[in-house]
């Protein structure tokens, strides 16, 4: 068996290798292979770069949105805290006002009760005086009727005698 060298002209593998080297050589000389290969790689790199730029832009937008949401949350928490403090202050103020109004109402009612008691006392005193006057007048009437019924009253007789002298 004969051993053939790869670099012999009778070896078909040599001719395939030679044709392949010539083919790639022509592609390089005509700038087809590097241009197409580099063009494809450049296109792929540009696509990756644009996707990275888009991802970076989205990330920056997301970070800005996150910062905005955090600021809004902090503002909402601050407003809620201020509202809570205002509500507490209002509650304390309303409680103080309610206590003050209650004390004023109690004072007014106590004064009104004292006035009613004073009026009732005055009315009772007036009623007692009126009853005493009525009783005294009834007693005086009874005494006078008793004297007149007996026929002669020394006081009445003296008064009648004096009338005559005073009329002249």
Coordinates of C-alpha atoms in Angstrom, one line a residue:
X1 CA 0.0 0.0 0.0
X2 CA 1.3 3.2 -1.0
X3 CA 1.4 6.0 1.3
X4 CA 0.5 9.3 -0.3
X5 CA 1.6 12.5 1.1
X6 CA -1.0 15.3 1.6
X7 CA 1.0 17.6 -0.5
X8 CA 1.2 15.6 -3.6
X9 CA -0.7 16.7 -6.8
X10 CA -2.3 13.3 -7.2
X11 CA -4.0 13.4 -3.8
X12 CA -7.6 14.7 -4.1
X13 CA -7.5 16.0 -0.6
X14 CA -4.7 18.4 -1.7
X15 CA -6.9 19.8 -4.4
X16 CA -9.9 20.3 -2.0
X17 CA -7.6 22.0 0.4
X18 CA -6.1 24.2 -2.3
X19 CA -9.6 25.1 -3.6
X20 CA -10.7 26.0 -0.1
X21 CA -7.6 28.2 0.5
X22 CA -8.1 29.9 -2.9
X23 CA -11.9 30.4 -2.1
X24 CA -11.1 32.0 1.2
X25 CA -8.3 34.0 -0.3
X26 CA -10.7 35.4 -3.0
X27 CA -13.2 36.2 -0.3
X28 CA -10.6 38.1 1.6
X29 CA -9.2 39.9 -1.5
X30 CA -12.7 40.9 -2.6
X31 CA -13.5 42.0 0.9
X32 CA -16.6 39.8 1.1
X33 CA -15.7 37.6 4.0
X34 CA -14.4 40.3 6.4
X35 CA -17.0 42.8 5.4
X36 CA -19.9 40.5 5.7
X37 CA -18.6 38.9 8.8
X38 CA -17.7 42.2 10.4
X39 CA -20.9 43.8 9.1
X40 CA -22.9 41.0 10.7
X41 CA -20.9 41.3 13.9
X42 CA -21.3 45.1 13.9
X43 CA -25.0 44.8 13.3
X44 CA -25.3 42.3 16.1
X45 CA -23.2 44.6 18.4
X46 CA -25.3 47.6 17.4
X47 CA -28.4 45.7 18.2
X48 CA -27.0 44.6 21.6
X49 CA -25.8 48.2 22.3
X50 CA -29.3 49.6 21.5
X51 CA -30.9 47.0 23.8
X52 CA -28.4 47.9 26.5
X53 CA -29.1 51.6 26.0
X54 CA -32.8 50.9 26.1
X55 CA -32.3 48.8 29.3
X56 CA -30.2 51.6 30.8
X57 CA -32.9 54.2 29.9
X58 CA -35.6 52.0 31.4
X59 CA -33.5 51.5 34.5
X60 CA -33.0 55.3 34.9
X61 CA -36.8 55.8 34.4
X62 CA -37.5 53.2 36.9
X63 CA -35.1 54.8 39.4
X64 CA -36.7 58.2 38.8
X65 CA -40.1 56.7 39.2
X66 CA -39.0 54.9 42.4
X67 CA -37.6 58.2 43.8
X68 CA -40.8 60.0 42.9
X69 CA -42.9 57.3 44.6
X70 CA -40.7 57.5 47.7
X71 CA -41.0 61.3 47.8
X72 CA -44.8 61.0 47.4
X73 CA -44.9 58.4 50.2
X74 CA -42.8 60.6 52.5
X75 CA -45.0 63.6 51.7
X76 CA -48.2 61.5 52.3
X77 CA -46.7 60.2 55.6
X78 CA -45.8 63.8 56.6
X79 CA -49.3 65.0 55.7
X80 CA -50.9 62.1 57.6
X81 CA -48.7 62.9 60.6
X82 CA -49.6 66.6 60.4
X83 CA -53.3 65.7 60.1
X84 CA -53.0 63.4 63.1
X85 CA -51.4 66.1 65.2
X86 CA -54.0 68.6 64.1
X87 CA -56.8 66.2 65.0
X88 CA -55.2 65.6 68.4
X89 CA -54.9 69.4 69.0
X90 CA -58.6 69.8 67.8
X91 CA -59.7 67.1 70.2
X92 CA -57.9 68.7 73.1
X93 CA -59.3 72.1 72.2
X94 CA -62.8 70.7 71.8
X95 CA -62.5 68.9 75.1
X96 CA -61.5 72.1 76.8
X97 CA -64.3 74.0 75.2
X98 CA -66.8 71.4 76.2
X99 CA -65.6 71.5 79.8
X100 CA -65.8 75.3 79.8
X101 CA -69.3 75.2 78.3
X102 CA -70.4 72.6 80.8
X103 CA -69.0 74.7 83.7
X104 CA -70.8 77.8 82.4
X105 CA -74.0 75.8 82.0
X106 CA -73.7 74.4 85.5
X107 CA -73.0 77.9 86.9
X108 CA -75.9 79.4 85.0
X109 CA -78.3 76.7 86.2
X110 CA -77.0 77.1 89.8
X111 CA -77.6 80.9 89.5
X112 CA -81.1 80.2 88.0
X113 CA -81.9 77.8 90.8
X114 CA -80.7 80.3 93.4
X115 CA -82.9 83.0 91.8
X116 CA -85.9 80.6 91.8
X117 CA -85.2 79.8 95.4
X118 CA -85.0 83.5 96.2
X119 CA -88.2 84.2 94.3
X120 CA -89.9 81.3 96.1
X121 CA -88.7 82.7 99.5
X122 CA -89.9 86.2 98.6
X123 CA -93.2 84.8 97.4
X124 CA -93.6 82.7 100.5
X125 CA -92.8 85.7 102.7
X126 CA -95.3 87.8 100.7
X127 CA -97.9 85.0 101.1
X128 CA -97.2 84.8 104.8
X129 CA -97.5 88.6 105.2
X130 CA -100.8 88.5 103.1
X131 CA -102.1 85.7 105.2
X132 CA -101.1 87.6 108.4
X133 CA -102.8 90.7 107.2
X134 CA -105.9 88.8 106.3
X135 CA -105.8 87.1 109.7
X136 CA -105.2 90.3 111.5
X137 CA -108.0 92.0 109.6
X138 CA -110.3 89.1 110.3
X139 CA -109.4 89.3 114.0
X140 CA -109.9 93.0 114.0
X141 CA -113.2 92.6 112.3
X142 CA -114.2 89.9 114.8
X143 CA -113.2 92.2 117.8
X144 CA -115.0 95.1 116.3
X145 CA -118.1 93.1 115.6
X146 CA -118.0 91.7 119.1
X147 CA -117.9 95.3 120.6
X148 CA -120.5 96.6 118.3
X149 CA -122.8 93.6 119.1
X150 CA -122.7 94.4 122.8
X151 CA -124.2 97.8 122.1
X152 CA -121.7 100.2 123.5
X153 CA -118.1 100.6 122.8
X154 CA -116.2 103.1 124.9
X155 CA -113.8 103.9 122.1
X156 CA -116.7 104.3 119.6
X157 CA -118.6 106.5 122.0
X158 CA -115.6 108.8 122.6
X159 CA -115.0 109.0 118.8
X160 CA -118.6 109.9 118.2
X161 CA -118.6 112.6 120.8
X162 CA -115.5 114.1 119.3
X163 CA -117.0 114.2 115.9
X164 CA -119.7 116.6 116.9
X165 CA -117.1 119.0 118.3
X166 CA -114.9 118.8 115.3
X167 CA -117.7 119.4 112.9
X168 CA -118.5 122.8 114.5

